């Protein structure tokens, strides 16, 4: 199935199933979004759309990965799913396929694609965000695997997650990036405690996760022991590719919705022009990333450019919307002010999650422009 055929078929299917796919307008909670996400994925999986673009060995139907970029874009453009929860599939499944034993990937990936499960990413720790190589959550070898002890933080959707891609320290504390091992952990294993944290936009979106002598079977090791850094370096570019394309599509819809609700007269035309230019620049850049990915190229530090463009765009778009919102409320417009405020506040996080803006610029300077030290 090529992209044109996929696009035509998907658009017809989305039109035909609009009622079955529509979200419950009364349930704007995070749990409601997760239920909606599971429903859309299940219907999409059963009809094949969620499976195209994924390898057959992991339960997919094959075909070019670029169709996944279009699927997420179409779902965002129609307001059927939110980008945060949906993005976990694009962030975590490709790395699981790259590093898990083949039978594990074949068993697990379909559960994620079908919406039966949500997974989370256990990288950041209280003392370790940007400086990921200093992580200290420890995995100690046992007779049949590992015993994990330590803490993660900012783990998105951990309270809903069935599995976690977890980075652990298996070498000495001084071993830095050479002493890290990646594990795929069942979140219902005894010894795991999840405590949701309330964000400033009023949602318990991420969590603290505590590991108290948690037993993980040896066959849940992703890649070689001590090779966890390569797993992280594989995953992070995925976090900055297709899921960002989807977020860009969501941003465009929110901007269009805002302008349609309040009217273009409520926003400064020069600022709007600038935001639209940023949107086009991001889409042009991300489009070429999707093409490279579909062509079989391995992504790397150049995806930091996509992340900088997206986060700059997201904050500029919501700065514009924030100013327009103020005007619209004064003028007595009828709009969902609370939801717009929440999206404005969440846009501040876009220069933090997936690696902060400063870290992305360090990567661009050191690894792409050869400026300074690459540590
Ligand atoms: C909404 C959201 C969702 C998240 N979801 C997840 C998740 O699911 N899983 C997960 O593992 N993590 C997640 N994170 C955590 C995220 O990856 C980290 O917050 C991020 O990497 C920054 O780390 P930190 O918070 O420890 O800040 P720090 O690393 O302490 O940084 C603090 C400030 O110092 C700056 N800084 C640090 N080092 C340098 C340097 N060398 N040069 C210049 N400036 C520097 C940073 O840019 C930042 O401004 C999430 C974060 C957010 C906001």
Coordinates of C-alpha atoms and ligand atoms in Angstrom, one line a residue:
X1 CA 0.0 0.0 0.0
X2 CA 1.6 3.3 -1.0
X3 CA 0.9 6.7 0.7
X4 CA -1.6 7.9 -1.9
X5 CA -3.7 4.7 -1.7
X6 CA -3.5 4.7 2.1
X7 CA -4.6 8.3 2.3
X8 CA -7.5 7.9 0.0
X9 CA -8.7 4.7 1.8
X10 CA -8.2 6.1 5.3
X11 CA -10.1 9.4 4.5
X12 CA -13.1 7.4 3.2
X13 CA -13.0 5.1 6.3
X14 CA -12.7 8.1 8.7
X15 CA -15.7 9.7 7.0
X16 CA -17.8 6.5 7.0
X17 CA -17.0 5.8 10.7
X18 CA -17.2 9.4 12.0
X19 CA -19.9 8.7 14.5
X20 CA -18.2 5.5 15.9
X21 CA -14.9 7.4 16.2
X22 CA -16.2 10.7 17.7
X23 CA -15.0 11.5 21.2
X24 CA -17.5 12.0 24.1
X25 CA -17.8 15.8 24.1
X26 CA -18.6 15.8 27.8
X27 CA -15.5 14.0 28.9
X28 CA -12.4 16.2 28.7
X29 CA -10.5 14.4 31.5
X30 CA -7.2 12.6 30.9
X31 CA -8.8 9.3 31.7
X32 CA -11.5 10.2 29.1
X33 CA -8.8 10.9 26.5
X34 CA -7.2 7.5 27.3
X35 CA -10.5 5.7 26.8
X36 CA -11.0 7.5 23.5
X37 CA -7.4 6.8 22.4
X38 CA -8.0 3.0 23.1
X39 CA -11.3 3.1 21.2
X40 CA -9.8 4.8 18.1
X41 CA -6.8 2.5 18.1
X42 CA -9.0 -0.6 18.4
X43 CA -11.2 0.4 15.5
X44 CA -8.2 1.5 13.4
X45 CA -6.4 -1.7 14.2
X46 CA -9.3 -3.9 13.3
X47 CA -9.7 -2.1 10.0
X48 CA -6.0 -2.4 9.3
X49 CA -5.1 1.3 9.4
X50 CA -3.2 1.1 12.7
X51 CA -1.2 -1.8 11.3
X52 CA 0.1 -0.4 8.0
X53 CA 3.6 1.0 8.1
X54 CA 4.7 -1.4 10.9
X55 CA 6.8 -4.5 10.2
X56 CA 4.9 -7.8 9.8
X57 CA 7.3 -9.4 12.4
X58 CA 5.8 -7.0 15.0
X59 CA 2.1 -7.6 14.0
X60 CA 2.0 -4.9 11.3
X61 CA 0.9 -5.2 7.7
X62 CA 4.2 -3.8 6.3
X63 CA 4.3 -0.9 3.8
X64 CA 6.2 2.4 4.1
X65 CA 6.4 3.9 7.6
X66 CA 5.3 7.3 6.2
X67 CA 1.7 6.1 6.3
X68 CA 1.9 6.3 10.1
X69 CA 2.7 10.0 9.8
X70 CA -0.5 10.5 7.7
X71 CA -2.6 8.4 10.1
X72 CA -1.7 10.5 13.2
X73 CA -2.1 13.7 11.2
X74 CA -5.6 12.7 10.0
X75 CA -6.6 11.7 13.5
X76 CA -5.3 15.0 15.0
X77 CA -6.9 17.1 12.2
X78 CA -10.3 15.5 12.9
X79 CA -9.9 16.0 16.7
X80 CA -10.2 12.2 17.3
X81 CA -7.2 11.8 19.6
X82 CA -4.9 14.1 21.6
X83 CA -1.2 14.1 20.6
X84 CA 0.4 13.3 24.0
X85 CA -1.1 9.8 24.5
X86 CA -1.0 8.9 20.8
X87 CA 2.7 9.9 20.6
X88 CA 3.8 7.1 23.0
X89 CA 3.3 4.6 20.2
X90 CA 5.6 6.4 17.9
X91 CA 8.2 7.1 20.6
X92 CA 8.4 3.6 22.2
X93 CA 7.3 0.9 19.7
X94 CA 10.1 1.5 17.0
X95 CA 12.8 1.1 19.7
X96 CA 11.2 -2.0 21.1
X97 CA 11.2 -3.4 17.6
X98 CA 14.8 -2.4 17.2
X99 CA 16.1 -3.9 20.5
X100 CA 13.7 -6.5 22.0
X101 CA 14.0 -10.2 21.3
X102 CA 11.9 -10.9 18.2
X103 CA 9.2 -13.0 20.1
X104 CA 8.8 -10.2 22.7
X105 CA 8.2 -7.5 20.0
X106 CA 5.8 -9.8 18.2
X107 CA 3.8 -10.4 21.4
X108 CA 3.9 -6.8 22.7
X109 CA 3.7 -4.3 19.8
X110 CA 0.2 -5.4 18.7
X111 CA -1.1 -4.7 22.2
X112 CA 0.1 -1.2 21.9
X113 CA -1.2 -0.7 18.3
X114 CA -4.6 -2.2 19.2
X115 CA -5.0 0.2 22.1
X116 CA -5.2 -2.7 24.6
X117 CA -2.2 -1.1 26.5
X118 CA -0.4 2.1 27.1
X119 CA 3.3 2.2 27.7
X120 CA 5.5 4.7 29.5
X121 CA 9.1 5.9 29.2
X122 CA 11.2 5.7 32.4
X123 CA 14.3 7.8 31.7
X124 CA 14.3 11.0 33.9
X125 CA 15.1 10.8 37.6
X126 CA 14.9 13.5 40.3
X127 CA 18.6 14.3 39.9
X128 CA 18.9 13.4 36.2
X129 CA 17.0 14.9 33.3
X130 CA 19.3 16.6 30.9
X131 CA 22.3 14.7 32.2
X132 CA 20.7 11.3 31.5
X133 CA 24.0 9.5 31.6
X134 CA 24.2 10.1 35.4
X135 CA 21.0 8.1 36.1
X136 CA 21.1 6.0 39.3
X137 CA 18.0 3.7 39.3
X138 CA 19.9 0.4 39.9
X139 CA 19.3 -3.0 38.4
X140 CA 21.2 -5.8 40.2
X141 CA 21.6 -9.2 38.6
X142 CA 19.7 -12.1 40.1
X143 CA 19.5 -15.8 39.2
X144 CA 16.9 -15.2 36.5
X145 CA 17.2 -11.6 35.6
X146 CA 17.3 -8.3 37.5
X147 CA 16.2 -6.7 40.8
X148 CA 15.4 -3.0 40.3
X149 CA 15.6 -0.3 43.0
X150 CA 15.3 3.4 42.5
X151 CA 13.0 6.2 41.3
X152 CA 11.9 7.8 38.1
X153 CA 10.0 11.1 37.7
X154 CA 8.0 13.0 35.1
X155 CA 7.0 9.6 33.7
X156 CA 4.1 10.5 31.4
X157 CA 0.9 8.4 31.8
X158 CA 2.6 5.9 34.1
X159 CA -0.7 5.5 36.1
X160 CA -2.3 4.1 32.9
X161 CA 0.7 2.2 31.7
X162 CA 1.0 -1.6 31.4
X163 CA 4.7 -1.5 30.5
X164 CA 7.7 0.7 30.8
X165 CA 10.9 1.1 28.8
X166 CA 13.2 1.7 31.7
X167 CA 16.8 2.8 31.8
X168 CA 18.8 1.4 34.8
X169 CA 22.3 1.6 36.1
X170 CA 24.0 -1.8 35.9
X171 CA 27.6 -0.5 36.0
X172 CA 29.4 1.5 38.6
X173 CA 28.2 5.1 39.2
X174 CA 31.3 6.4 37.4
X175 CA 30.6 4.2 34.3
X176 CA 28.3 7.0 33.0
X177 CA 26.7 6.1 29.7
X178 CA 28.6 2.8 29.4
X179 CA 27.0 1.3 32.6
X180 CA 23.3 1.7 31.6
X181 CA 21.0 -1.2 30.7
X182 CA 17.5 -0.9 29.2
X183 CA 14.6 -3.1 30.5
X184 CA 11.0 -3.6 29.4
X185 CA 9.1 -3.8 32.7
X186 CA 5.5 -4.9 33.5
X187 CA 4.0 -2.1 35.6
X188 CA 2.0 -4.5 37.7
X189 CA 5.1 -6.2 39.1
X190 CA 5.1 -6.1 42.9
X191 CA 7.3 -3.3 44.3
X192 CA 6.3 -0.6 41.8
X193 CA 4.5 2.4 43.2
X194 CA 3.1 5.1 40.9
X195 CA 2.3 8.6 42.3
X196 CA 0.7 11.0 39.8
X197 CA 1.9 14.6 39.8
X198 CA -0.4 17.6 39.0
X199 CA 0.9 19.9 36.3
X200 CA 0.2 23.6 36.2
X201 CA -2.4 23.1 33.5
X202 CA -4.4 21.1 36.1
X203 CA -3.9 17.5 34.8
X204 CA -2.2 14.6 36.5
X205 CA -0.2 13.8 33.3
X206 CA 3.1 12.6 34.6
X207 CA 4.1 10.6 37.7
X208 CA 6.8 9.7 40.2
X209 CA 7.5 5.9 39.9
X210 CA 9.2 4.0 42.7
X211 CA 10.9 0.7 42.2
X212 CA 11.4 -1.3 45.4
X213 CA 13.3 -4.5 44.6
X214 CA 11.3 -5.1 41.5
X215 CA 12.0 -8.5 39.8
X216 CA 12.5 -8.2 36.0
X217 CA 13.1 -11.4 33.9
X218 CA 16.4 -11.5 32.0
X219 CA 14.5 -11.9 28.7
X220 CA 13.1 -8.4 29.2
X221 CA 16.6 -6.9 28.7
X222 CA 16.6 -4.6 25.6
X223 CA 19.8 -4.9 23.7
X224 CA 23.0 -6.0 25.4
X225 CA 23.8 -5.5 29.1
X226 CA 25.6 -2.1 29.4
X227 CA 24.1 -1.1 26.0
X228 CA 21.3 1.0 27.3
X229 CA 22.8 4.2 26.0
X230 CA 22.4 3.0 22.4
X231 CA 18.7 2.2 23.2
X232 CA 18.2 5.8 24.5
X233 CA 20.0 7.2 21.5
X234 CA 17.7 5.1 19.2
X235 CA 14.6 6.2 21.1
X236 CA 15.2 10.0 21.4
X237 CA 15.3 10.7 17.6
X238 CA 11.9 8.8 17.3
X239 CA 10.6 11.1 20.0
X240 CA 11.6 14.0 17.7
X241 CA 10.2 12.7 14.4
X242 CA 6.8 11.2 13.6
X243 CA 5.3 12.2 17.0
X244 CA 6.3 15.8 16.3
X245 CA 4.7 15.7 12.9
X246 CA 1.5 14.7 14.6
X247 CA 1.8 17.4 17.2
X248 CA 2.3 19.9 14.4
X249 CA -1.0 18.7 12.9
X250 CA -2.7 19.1 16.2
X251 CA -1.3 22.6 16.6
X252 CA -2.6 23.6 13.2
X253 CA -6.1 22.4 14.1
X254 CA -6.1 24.3 17.4
X255 CA -5.0 27.4 15.6
X256 CA -7.6 27.0 12.9
X257 CA -10.3 26.3 15.6
X258 CA -9.3 29.4 17.5
X259 CA -9.4 31.7 14.4
X260 CA -12.7 30.1 13.4
X261 CA -14.2 30.8 16.8
X262 CA -13.0 34.3 17.5
X263 CA -12.4 35.6 14.0
X264 CA -9.0 36.7 12.5
X265 CA -9.8 40.3 13.6
X266 CA -9.0 39.3 17.2
X267 CA -5.3 38.6 16.5
X268 CA -2.5 40.8 15.3
X269 CA -2.1 40.0 11.6
X270 CA 1.7 40.4 11.7
X271 CA 2.0 38.0 14.6
X272 CA -0.4 35.6 12.9
X273 CA 1.8 35.7 9.7
X274 CA 4.8 34.9 11.7
X275 CA 3.2 31.9 13.4
X276 CA 2.0 30.6 10.0
X277 CA 5.5 30.9 8.6
X278 CA 6.9 29.0 11.6
X279 CA 4.2 26.3 11.0
X280 CA 5.3 26.0 7.4
X281 CA 9.0 25.9 8.3
X282 CA 8.3 23.2 10.8
X283 CA 6.2 21.1 8.4
X284 CA 8.8 21.4 5.6
X285 CA 11.5 20.2 8.0
X286 CA 9.5 17.4 9.6
X287 CA 8.2 16.3 6.2
X288 CA 11.8 15.6 5.1
X289 CA 12.4 13.8 8.3
X290 CA 9.4 11.5 7.7
X291 CA 10.7 10.9 4.1
X292 CA 14.2 10.0 5.4
X293 CA 12.7 7.7 8.0
X294 CA 10.5 6.0 5.4
X295 CA 13.6 5.7 3.2
X296 CA 15.3 3.5 5.9
X297 CA 17.7 6.2 7.2
X298 CA 18.7 6.0 10.8
X299 CA 17.7 9.3 12.5
X300 CA 20.1 11.0 14.8
X301 CA 21.0 14.4 16.3
X302 CA 19.6 16.3 13.3
X303 CA 16.1 15.7 14.8
X304 CA 17.0 18.3 17.4
X305 CA 16.3 20.9 14.7
X306 CA 12.7 19.5 14.3
X307 CA 12.3 19.8 18.1
X308 CA 13.5 23.4 18.3
X309 CA 11.2 24.4 15.4
X310 CA 8.2 22.7 16.9
X311 CA 8.6 24.0 20.4
X312 CA 9.3 27.6 19.2
X313 CA 6.2 27.3 17.0
X314 CA 4.0 25.9 19.8
X315 CA 4.9 28.7 22.2
X316 CA 4.5 31.4 19.5
X317 CA 1.1 30.0 18.5
X318 CA -0.2 30.0 22.1
X319 CA 1.3 33.4 22.8
X320 CA -0.9 34.6 19.8
X321 CA -3.9 32.6 21.1
X322 CA -3.4 33.9 24.6
X323 CA -3.5 37.6 23.5
X324 CA -6.4 36.8 21.2
X325 CA -8.2 35.1 24.0
X326 CA -8.0 38.1 26.2
X327 CA -9.5 40.3 23.4
X328 CA -12.2 37.8 22.7
X329 CA -13.2 37.5 26.3
X330 CA -13.4 41.3 26.7
X331 CA -15.5 41.3 23.5
X332 CA -17.9 38.7 25.0
X333 CA -17.0 35.8 22.7
X334 CA -18.4 32.5 23.7
X335 CA -15.5 30.1 23.9
X336 CA -14.0 27.3 26.0
X337 CA -11.6 29.7 27.9
X338 CA -10.5 27.0 30.4
X339 CA -9.4 24.6 27.7
X340 CA -7.5 27.4 25.8
X341 CA -5.8 28.4 29.0
X342 CA -4.8 24.8 29.7
X343 CA -3.3 24.5 26.2
X344 CA -1.5 27.8 26.6
X345 CA 0.1 26.6 29.9
X346 CA 1.0 23.2 28.5
X347 CA 2.8 24.9 25.6
X348 CA 5.4 26.1 28.1
X349 CA 6.4 22.5 28.6
X350 CA 7.3 22.1 24.9
X351 CA 10.8 23.5 25.6
X352 CA 11.3 20.9 28.4
X353 CA 9.9 17.5 27.4
X354 CA 11.9 15.3 25.0
X355 CA 15.0 17.2 26.0
X356 CA 15.0 20.9 26.8
X357 CA 15.5 23.7 24.3
X358 CA 19.0 24.4 25.7
X359 CA 20.0 20.8 25.3
X360 CA 18.7 20.6 21.8
X361 CA 20.8 23.7 20.9
X362 CA 23.8 22.1 22.5
X363 CA 23.3 19.0 20.4
X364 CA 22.9 21.1 17.2
X365 CA 26.0 23.2 18.0
X366 CA 28.3 20.3 19.0
X367 CA 27.2 17.4 16.9
X368 CA 25.9 19.1 13.8
X369 CA 28.0 22.3 13.6
X370 CA 31.1 20.9 15.2
X371 CA 31.2 23.8 17.7
X372 CA 33.0 23.0 20.9
X373 CA 33.2 19.9 23.0
X374 CA 30.9 16.9 22.3
X375 CA 30.5 15.7 25.9
Ligands
LIG1 C1 5.3 17.4 30.0 C2 6.5 16.6 30.3 C3 6.5 15.2 30.1 C4 7.6 14.4 30.3 N1 7.6 13.1 30.1 C5 8.6 12.3 30.4 C6 8.5 10.9 30.3 O1 7.5 10.3 29.9 N2 9.6 10.2 30.6 C7 10.8 10.7 31.1 O2 11.7 10.0 31.3 N3 10.9 12.1 31.2 C8 9.8 12.9 30.9 N4 9.9 14.2 31.1 C9 11.1 14.8 31.6 C10 12.0 15.6 30.6 O3 12.7 14.7 29.8 C11 13.0 16.4 31.5 O4 12.2 17.3 32.2 C12 14.0 17.2 30.6 O5 14.9 16.3 30.0 C13 14.8 18.2 31.5 O6 15.3 17.6 32.6 P1 15.1 18.2 34.1 O7 13.7 18.4 34.3 O8 15.8 17.3 35.1 O9 15.8 19.6 34.1 P2 17.4 19.8 34.3 O10 18.2 18.8 33.5 O11 17.6 20.0 35.7 O12 17.5 21.3 33.6 C14 17.1 22.5 34.2 C15 17.5 23.6 33.3 O13 18.9 23.7 33.1 C16 19.2 23.6 31.7 N5 20.4 22.8 31.4 C17 20.7 21.6 32.0 N6 21.9 21.2 31.5 C18 22.3 22.1 30.6 C19 23.5 22.2 29.8 N7 24.4 21.3 29.8 N8 23.6 23.4 29.0 C20 22.6 24.3 29.0 N9 21.5 24.3 29.8 C21 21.4 23.2 30.6 C22 18.0 22.9 31.1 O14 17.8 23.3 29.7 C23 16.8 23.5 31.9 O15 16.4 24.7 31.5 C24 8.8 15.0 30.8 C25 8.8 16.4 31.0 C26 7.7 17.2 30.8 C27 7.8 18.7 31.0

